[in-house]
Amino acid sequence: MAAGNIVIVGGGLAGATAAKTLRAQGHAGPVILLAAERHHPYLRPPLSKEYLLGKADEGALPVVPVDWYAENGVELRLGAVVTGIDPGARTVTIGDVRRLDYASLLLATGARPRQLPLPGADLEGVGTFRTVDDSRLLRAGLAGGGRNVVMIGSGWIGMELAAAASAYGNSVTLLGLEEVPLAAAVGPELGGFFRALHESHGVRFRLPASAAGIRGRSGRVTGVETDSGEILPADLVIIAVGVVPEVSLAEAAGIELRNGILTDASLRTSAPGICAAGDVANALHPFTGEHHRSEHWSNALNGGKVAAKAMLGLDAALDRVPYFYTDQFDVSMEYSGFPTLAGEPPTIRGSLGGKEFLAFWQRDGRVVAGMSVNWPAAGKPQKFIKELITAKAAVDPHALADPELPLDQLLPAA
Ligand SMILES: Cc1cc2nc3c(=O)[nH]c(=O)nc-3n(C[C@H](O)[C@H](O)[C@H](O)COP(=O)(O)OP(=O)(O)OC[C@H]3O[C@@H](n4cnc5c(N)ncnc54)[C@H](O)[C@@H]3O)c2cc1C
């Protein structure tokens, strides 16, 4: 790699991990991390879980200790919004005027919450959820309990926020477009499992339903009107209807886009010297030969590492089996695999009613994805699920379902 600045745009998990990896790889040249937010790069998963629930404080959030940047000679500029890239001149523009040269550039601009153009969406008490500031505000709103909370969106974030709001003793109603929450991600049977979990804690569902408008009085929200005309009373409304990748810089610079910034397996974009990682990158996965854009923690972590190595001219590919997790009430779930490959309904080992089970998705007999719910960590379910996937061997569904058969015995003999 030519000497010069390595510039990282975006101070999230992908950007901060890339900076850390550059130094871990022994790169001694200038590294500049440009972060629009005014907080040191932090982890987002706790924002809808431990931090929101008051079980973790802000000290648990930073990706690396806040002193790490200065101690390692990484120039972290907080509140620095990059407004343009010139791939020909190899410069970025910060704010209105300041230009910065780069030898290599990483776009780790993440994603932003999808907005709903609803009447009343600007009322006080209505918001989206992405940042530590959003989480702090919501925590203050939920903490006393006794409020009516309406969650618009039945995906992972909506479900986690509903669980937290309910745990604080608020009355929670969740509406979403699906017949079953999370069905798009895990199918109707397991989506039904999560619905039943929430209902057992008093969360009410309106499915399928959409919000037609948000009602208010004196500038503050009072309710949500559904498409069937029902008015749901609301003191707080969270719109959690997914995210859109933050591609505006790349788009203006003429970098190739397709559901995010298109990259090869080493996270290189169509523009020489520019990589992309994290939620914004739609990367070629060597296992499937297809592009995948993931909005999960492990993808940002591993993508940051791979992009840093690619910028140093080292061999690296984002070839891990995708992984994510969620915590809702007393359920901890982990998932590894390729949901887009999962054709058939899953095979279950264990008990949905007992809230301790594994689910395996297969395609043509091969395991392509697997989920563990409250499964004892000593059994290393995720390790074996990943090994089953990479082994690409056909597995008998009866064997997958048999609780007596140890997971390691499902693997083909070496
Ligand atoms: C509430 C919440 C809970 C989650 N829970 C889980 C979970 O349980 N499990 C899981 O696997 N995943 C979870 N995720 C997803 C995971 O946190 C994300 O995949 C991860 O944060 C993506 O990291 P990133 O660095 O790609 O992007 P981001 O974290 O979005 O960071 C991108 C940063 O770039 C900045 N930026 C954008 N444009 C510019 C610009 N022009 N100039 C400068 N800076 C810019 C943004 O302000 C942002 O700070 C959760 C996400 C959220 C929001």
XYZ file of C-alpha atoms and ligand atoms in Angstrom:
467
model
C 0.000 0.000 0.000
C 1.240 3.493 -0.819
C 2.261 5.612 2.150
C -0.287 8.203 3.180
C -3.445 8.648 5.199
C -5.784 5.789 5.829
C -9.122 7.515 6.337
C -12.118 5.775 7.877
C -15.553 7.346 7.509
C -17.949 6.229 10.239
C -17.232 5.721 13.924
C -19.304 2.613 14.538
C -18.195 -0.930 15.229
C -16.849 -1.521 11.718
C -14.872 1.733 11.605
C -13.385 1.430 15.101
C -12.519 -2.237 14.587
C -10.759 -1.357 11.345
C -8.650 1.251 13.164
C -7.793 -1.264 15.875
C -6.857 -3.889 13.294
C -4.611 -1.503 11.353
C -2.547 -0.945 14.480
C -2.682 -4.629 15.473
C -1.256 -5.447 12.037
C 1.677 -3.114 12.740
C 0.643 -0.307 10.417
C 2.461 2.772 11.719
C 1.195 5.405 9.249
C -1.506 8.008 9.828
C -5.025 6.678 10.547
C -7.875 9.186 10.738
C -11.317 8.131 11.918
C -14.084 10.574 10.996
C -17.185 10.066 13.111
C -20.376 12.064 12.663
C -21.607 11.251 16.167
C -20.120 13.078 19.140
C -19.648 9.877 21.148
C -16.606 7.646 21.017
C -17.431 4.611 18.842
C -19.802 2.379 20.766
C -21.634 -0.931 20.546
C -25.289 -0.785 19.589
C -26.641 -4.192 20.746
C -26.791 -3.165 24.449
C -28.847 -0.085 23.515
C -32.003 -2.176 23.160
C -31.057 -4.629 25.936
C -28.770 -4.248 28.996
C -28.256 -0.493 28.681
C -31.936 0.231 28.035
C -32.868 -2.018 30.960
C -30.466 -0.199 33.279
C -28.313 -3.305 33.723
C -25.247 -1.751 32.045
C -23.963 1.802 32.135
C -22.276 3.818 29.396
C -18.891 2.493 30.443
C -19.872 -0.846 28.899
C -20.546 0.626 25.457
C -17.246 1.750 23.854
C -15.840 -0.508 21.134
C -12.349 0.135 22.506
C -11.458 2.143 25.639
C -11.828 5.856 24.924
C -8.100 6.471 25.577
C -7.089 3.837 23.038
C -7.205 6.229 20.051
C -4.751 8.756 21.493
C -2.550 6.021 22.947
C -2.317 4.362 19.536
C -1.909 7.459 17.418
C -5.317 7.187 15.753
C -6.753 10.612 15.064
C -10.394 10.349 16.060
C -12.448 13.336 14.975
C -15.849 13.312 16.643
C -18.674 15.335 15.099
C -16.879 15.188 11.722
C -19.472 14.716 8.982
C -17.979 13.740 5.642
C -19.933 15.465 2.890
C -18.130 14.257 -0.222
C -15.544 11.942 -1.713
C -13.482 12.553 -4.816
C -12.157 9.123 -5.821
C -10.109 10.634 -8.664
C -8.268 13.141 -6.465
C -8.374 10.753 -3.464
C -9.806 13.341 -1.107
C -12.737 13.536 1.258
C -14.534 16.720 2.236
C -15.442 17.246 5.865
C -18.311 19.624 6.530
C -18.390 22.580 4.144
C -14.787 23.082 3.170
C -12.078 20.986 4.784
C -10.411 18.513 2.478
C -8.322 15.548 3.504
C -6.155 13.359 1.275
C -6.316 9.596 1.541
C -4.231 6.760 0.223
C -6.903 4.275 1.303
C -10.459 4.989 2.386
C -12.927 2.866 4.314
C -16.633 3.629 4.110
C -18.169 2.348 7.342
C -21.190 4.607 7.334
C -23.630 1.999 8.645
C -27.348 2.410 8.276
C -30.067 4.779 9.424
C -33.593 4.015 10.610
C -36.212 3.900 7.872
C -38.676 6.742 8.362
C -42.440 6.439 7.938
C -44.120 9.455 6.381
C -47.006 9.294 8.867
C -49.120 12.256 9.871
C -48.059 13.034 13.457
C -44.631 11.375 13.214
C -43.061 14.621 14.411
C -45.047 14.759 17.669
C -43.148 14.698 20.938
C -42.931 11.141 22.252
C -42.520 9.619 18.772
C -39.125 8.479 17.555
C -36.893 5.997 15.827
C -34.136 4.065 17.589
C -30.484 3.727 16.652
C -28.174 5.749 18.876
C -27.087 5.939 22.484
C -28.991 9.225 22.716
C -32.163 7.458 21.535
C -31.618 4.759 24.149
C -30.985 7.205 26.977
C -34.142 9.112 26.088
C -36.269 5.989 25.842
C -34.899 4.625 29.105
C -36.003 7.799 30.863
C -39.455 7.445 29.298
C -39.894 3.794 30.179
C -38.256 3.616 33.585
C -41.191 4.624 35.771
C -43.542 2.110 34.125
C -47.295 2.635 33.793
C -47.184 4.187 30.323
C -48.806 3.141 27.074
C -46.123 2.231 24.560
C -46.809 1.448 20.906
C -44.110 -0.215 18.875
C -44.474 0.082 15.098
C -42.478 -2.758 13.544
C -42.248 -6.433 14.415
C -38.592 -7.102 13.580
C -35.728 -7.757 15.997
C -35.408 -4.178 17.273
C -39.173 -3.737 17.703
C -39.396 -7.016 19.615
C -36.393 -6.212 21.850
C -37.762 -2.747 22.632
C -41.191 -4.223 23.364
C -39.595 -6.672 25.814
C -37.685 -3.881 27.572
C -40.726 -1.609 27.728
C -42.798 -4.428 29.181
C -40.095 -5.362 31.698
C -40.344 -1.831 33.092
C -44.067 -2.355 33.722
C -45.445 -0.449 30.760
C -48.428 -1.491 28.670
C -47.067 -2.447 25.244
C -48.798 -2.931 21.907
C -46.810 -3.927 18.853
C -48.033 -3.641 15.315
C -46.410 -4.961 12.190
C -47.096 -5.888 8.606
C -46.373 -9.605 9.052
C -48.939 -12.204 10.121
C -46.362 -13.453 12.627
C -43.553 -11.368 14.117
C -40.070 -12.204 12.830
C -41.547 -14.648 10.325
C -39.439 -13.172 7.541
C -36.303 -13.961 9.541
C -37.071 -17.296 11.202
C -40.352 -18.554 9.739
C -43.853 -18.751 11.218
C -43.248 -21.509 13.791
C -40.350 -19.764 15.512
C -41.887 -16.335 14.992
C -44.883 -17.799 16.851
C -42.544 -18.856 19.646
C -41.397 -15.236 20.090
C -44.966 -13.966 19.906
C -46.076 -16.399 22.636
C -43.104 -15.360 24.758
C -44.136 -11.713 24.529
C -47.812 -12.450 25.108
C -46.946 -14.388 28.259
C -45.531 -11.074 29.541
C -48.612 -9.104 28.529
C -47.430 -7.606 25.223
C -50.361 -7.224 22.801
C -50.030 -7.655 19.044
C -51.914 -6.148 16.124
C -50.814 -8.247 13.139
C -50.977 -7.726 10.295
C -51.628 -4.044 10.774
C -50.085 -0.782 9.759
C -50.140 2.650 11.316
C -52.337 5.093 9.408
C -51.441 8.083 11.548
C -50.303 9.292 14.919
C -52.638 11.357 17.060
C -51.583 14.050 19.492
C -52.632 16.918 21.713
C -50.636 20.074 22.447
C -47.755 18.757 20.367
C -47.478 15.467 22.268
C -48.493 11.997 21.130
C -51.714 10.498 22.511
C -52.346 7.538 20.238
C -51.740 5.581 17.064
C -54.478 5.012 14.518
C -54.231 1.674 12.731
C -55.337 0.936 9.178
C -58.482 -0.715 10.582
C -59.414 2.545 12.351
C -58.531 1.374 15.865
C -56.962 4.028 18.102
C -54.234 2.626 20.337
C -53.550 4.926 23.287
C -49.883 5.926 23.385
C -47.580 7.989 25.573
C -44.551 6.769 23.616
C -44.307 5.499 20.039
C -41.211 3.924 18.530
C -41.016 3.447 14.783
C -38.784 0.411 14.221
C -39.410 -0.556 10.614
C -35.893 -1.439 9.572
C -32.910 0.509 8.343
C -31.530 1.748 5.060
C -27.818 1.536 4.303
C -26.113 4.953 4.437
C -24.858 5.049 0.855
C -25.247 8.737 -0.007
C -21.478 9.468 -0.120
C -20.761 6.402 -2.234
C -23.655 7.151 -4.552
C -22.519 10.728 -5.178
C -18.989 9.451 -5.842
C -20.216 7.013 -8.507
C -19.268 3.887 -6.536
C -21.248 0.809 -7.571
C -24.310 0.193 -5.409
C -26.761 -2.659 -5.084
C -28.641 -2.924 -1.811
C -25.731 -1.079 -0.177
C -22.189 -0.609 -1.436
C -21.225 -3.552 -3.598
C -17.886 -5.144 -2.669
C -15.830 -8.203 -3.401
C -15.060 -10.718 -0.647
C -12.146 -8.544 0.522
C -14.573 -5.624 0.879
C -13.087 -3.634 -1.990
C -15.578 -1.407 -3.790
C -15.637 -0.541 -7.486
C -13.429 2.525 -6.747
C -9.679 1.927 -6.443
C -8.414 2.432 -2.881
C -11.905 2.416 -1.335
C -13.305 -0.387 0.844
C -16.669 -0.648 2.593
C -17.573 -2.633 5.719
C -20.413 -3.209 8.167
C -24.116 -2.544 7.636
C -23.448 -0.496 4.506
C -21.538 -3.187 2.578
C -23.127 -5.785 0.324
C -20.218 -8.200 0.153
C -19.590 -11.233 -1.984
C -19.569 -14.271 0.299
C -17.238 -17.049 -0.885
C -19.475 -19.750 0.638
C -22.564 -18.922 -1.391
C -21.023 -17.040 -4.293
C -23.701 -14.398 -3.707
C -23.669 -10.944 -2.219
C -24.975 -10.578 1.330
C -25.640 -7.393 3.244
C -25.882 -8.089 6.936
C -27.118 -5.730 9.637
C -25.523 -7.584 12.509
C -22.801 -7.042 15.063
C -20.482 -9.876 13.978
C -20.544 -8.686 10.363
C -19.412 -5.200 11.402
C -16.735 -6.644 13.670
C -15.324 -9.098 11.138
C -15.832 -6.701 8.243
C -13.779 -4.054 10.028
C -10.957 -6.550 10.427
C -11.073 -7.737 6.828
C -11.256 -4.225 5.356
C -8.256 -3.108 7.426
C -6.208 -6.009 6.107
C -7.357 -5.363 2.546
C -6.299 -1.706 2.862
C -2.852 -2.915 3.933
C -2.668 -5.124 0.854
C -2.953 -8.338 2.848
C -4.987 -11.378 1.848
C -8.325 -11.295 3.630
C -11.887 -12.358 2.896
C -15.133 -11.977 4.813
C -15.805 -15.697 4.689
C -17.199 -16.481 8.142
C -20.624 -17.994 8.597
C -22.898 -15.025 9.464
C -23.953 -14.878 13.120
C -26.282 -12.803 15.274
C -28.036 -12.919 18.602
C -30.963 -11.438 20.478
C -32.103 -11.322 24.104
C -35.803 -10.924 24.895
C -37.180 -11.491 28.412
C -35.642 -14.784 29.613
C -34.754 -15.957 26.114
C -31.244 -15.741 24.702
C -31.097 -16.721 21.055
C -28.100 -17.157 18.771
C -28.268 -17.814 15.037
C -25.625 -18.805 12.526
C -26.047 -19.365 8.842
C -27.513 -18.187 5.613
C -31.219 -17.397 5.973
C -31.574 -16.839 2.235
C -30.604 -20.474 1.608
C -33.005 -21.890 4.200
C -35.732 -23.470 2.119
C -37.559 -26.031 4.261
C -39.222 -25.532 7.676
C -36.697 -26.145 10.475
C -36.076 -29.354 12.377
C -36.350 -28.783 16.119
C -34.311 -30.499 18.828
C -35.585 -29.804 22.338
C -38.714 -28.039 23.517
C -40.245 -24.765 22.375
C -42.551 -24.853 25.406
C -39.559 -25.394 27.688
C -37.761 -22.480 25.962
C -34.665 -24.593 25.366
C -34.149 -25.849 21.839
C -32.121 -25.909 18.650
C -33.553 -25.307 15.184
C -31.798 -26.457 12.021
C -32.663 -25.280 8.529
C -31.638 -27.507 5.637
C -31.472 -27.254 1.902
C -31.079 -30.440 -0.106
C -30.208 -32.218 3.139
C -27.376 -29.857 4.059
C -27.640 -27.667 7.136
C -27.592 -24.020 6.006
C -28.598 -22.272 9.229
C -29.165 -23.061 12.875
C -30.514 -21.339 15.955
C -29.946 -22.088 19.618
C -32.340 -20.862 22.282
C -31.200 -20.980 25.920
C -29.088 -24.010 24.982
C -26.346 -24.683 27.541
C -23.164 -22.946 26.384
C -21.112 -25.965 27.438
C -22.742 -27.836 24.539
C -21.182 -25.268 22.138
C -24.234 -25.286 19.869
C -23.069 -22.402 17.669
C -19.671 -23.981 17.098
C -21.298 -27.205 15.892
C -23.915 -25.407 13.809
C -21.162 -23.504 12.010
C -19.181 -26.701 11.494
C -22.255 -28.475 10.118
C -22.804 -25.633 7.668
C -19.223 -25.501 6.436
C -19.026 -29.307 6.190
C -21.707 -29.105 3.441
C -22.656 -32.720 4.155
C -26.229 -34.044 4.100
C -27.571 -34.765 7.596
C -30.580 -36.919 8.486
C -33.268 -34.663 10.038
C -34.108 -37.424 12.541
C -30.530 -37.274 13.779
C -30.753 -33.476 14.048
C -33.901 -33.808 16.150
C -32.598 -36.605 18.405
C -31.618 -35.101 21.786
C -29.659 -38.252 22.650
C -27.261 -37.846 19.742
C -24.349 -35.522 20.627
C -23.951 -32.645 18.179
C -20.364 -33.561 17.317
C -21.569 -36.951 16.072
C -23.623 -35.217 13.380
C -20.437 -34.060 11.687
C -19.013 -36.166 8.888
C -15.984 -38.229 9.913
C -12.772 -36.311 9.270
C -30.501 -0.916 18.912
C -29.716 -1.925 18.171
C -29.574 -3.202 18.670
C -28.849 -4.158 17.976
N -28.751 -5.422 18.485
C -28.052 -6.350 17.815
C -27.949 -7.659 18.328
O -28.487 -7.995 19.377
N -27.234 -8.573 17.633
C -26.607 -8.257 16.468
O -25.966 -9.122 15.886
N -26.691 -7.012 15.938
C -27.407 -6.054 16.588
N -27.515 -4.797 16.078
C -26.863 -4.471 14.801
C -25.429 -3.987 14.979
O -25.323 -3.130 16.079
C -25.013 -3.277 13.705
O -24.966 -4.261 12.688
C -23.669 -2.571 13.829
O -23.737 -1.554 14.767
C -23.249 -1.985 12.485
O -22.044 -1.321 12.668
P -21.485 -0.338 11.538
O -20.185 0.156 12.073
O -21.562 -0.964 10.220
O -22.530 0.871 11.472
P -23.050 1.898 12.554
O -23.009 1.334 13.910
O -24.359 2.403 12.042
O -21.990 3.089 12.503
C -21.876 3.916 11.386
C -21.452 5.284 11.866
O -21.121 6.061 10.734
C -21.536 7.371 10.964
N -21.644 8.066 9.678
C -22.562 7.847 8.708
N -22.362 8.695 7.694
C -21.275 9.454 8.025
C -20.595 10.528 7.396
N -20.992 10.996 6.195
N -19.541 11.089 8.028
C -19.121 10.625 9.227
N -19.754 9.622 9.881
C -20.807 9.058 9.282
C -22.860 7.211 11.667
O -23.199 8.374 12.373
C -22.550 6.032 12.601
O -22.085 6.488 13.840
C -28.245 -3.818 16.751
C -28.403 -2.517 16.232
C -29.126 -1.584 16.928
C -29.310 -0.204 16.359
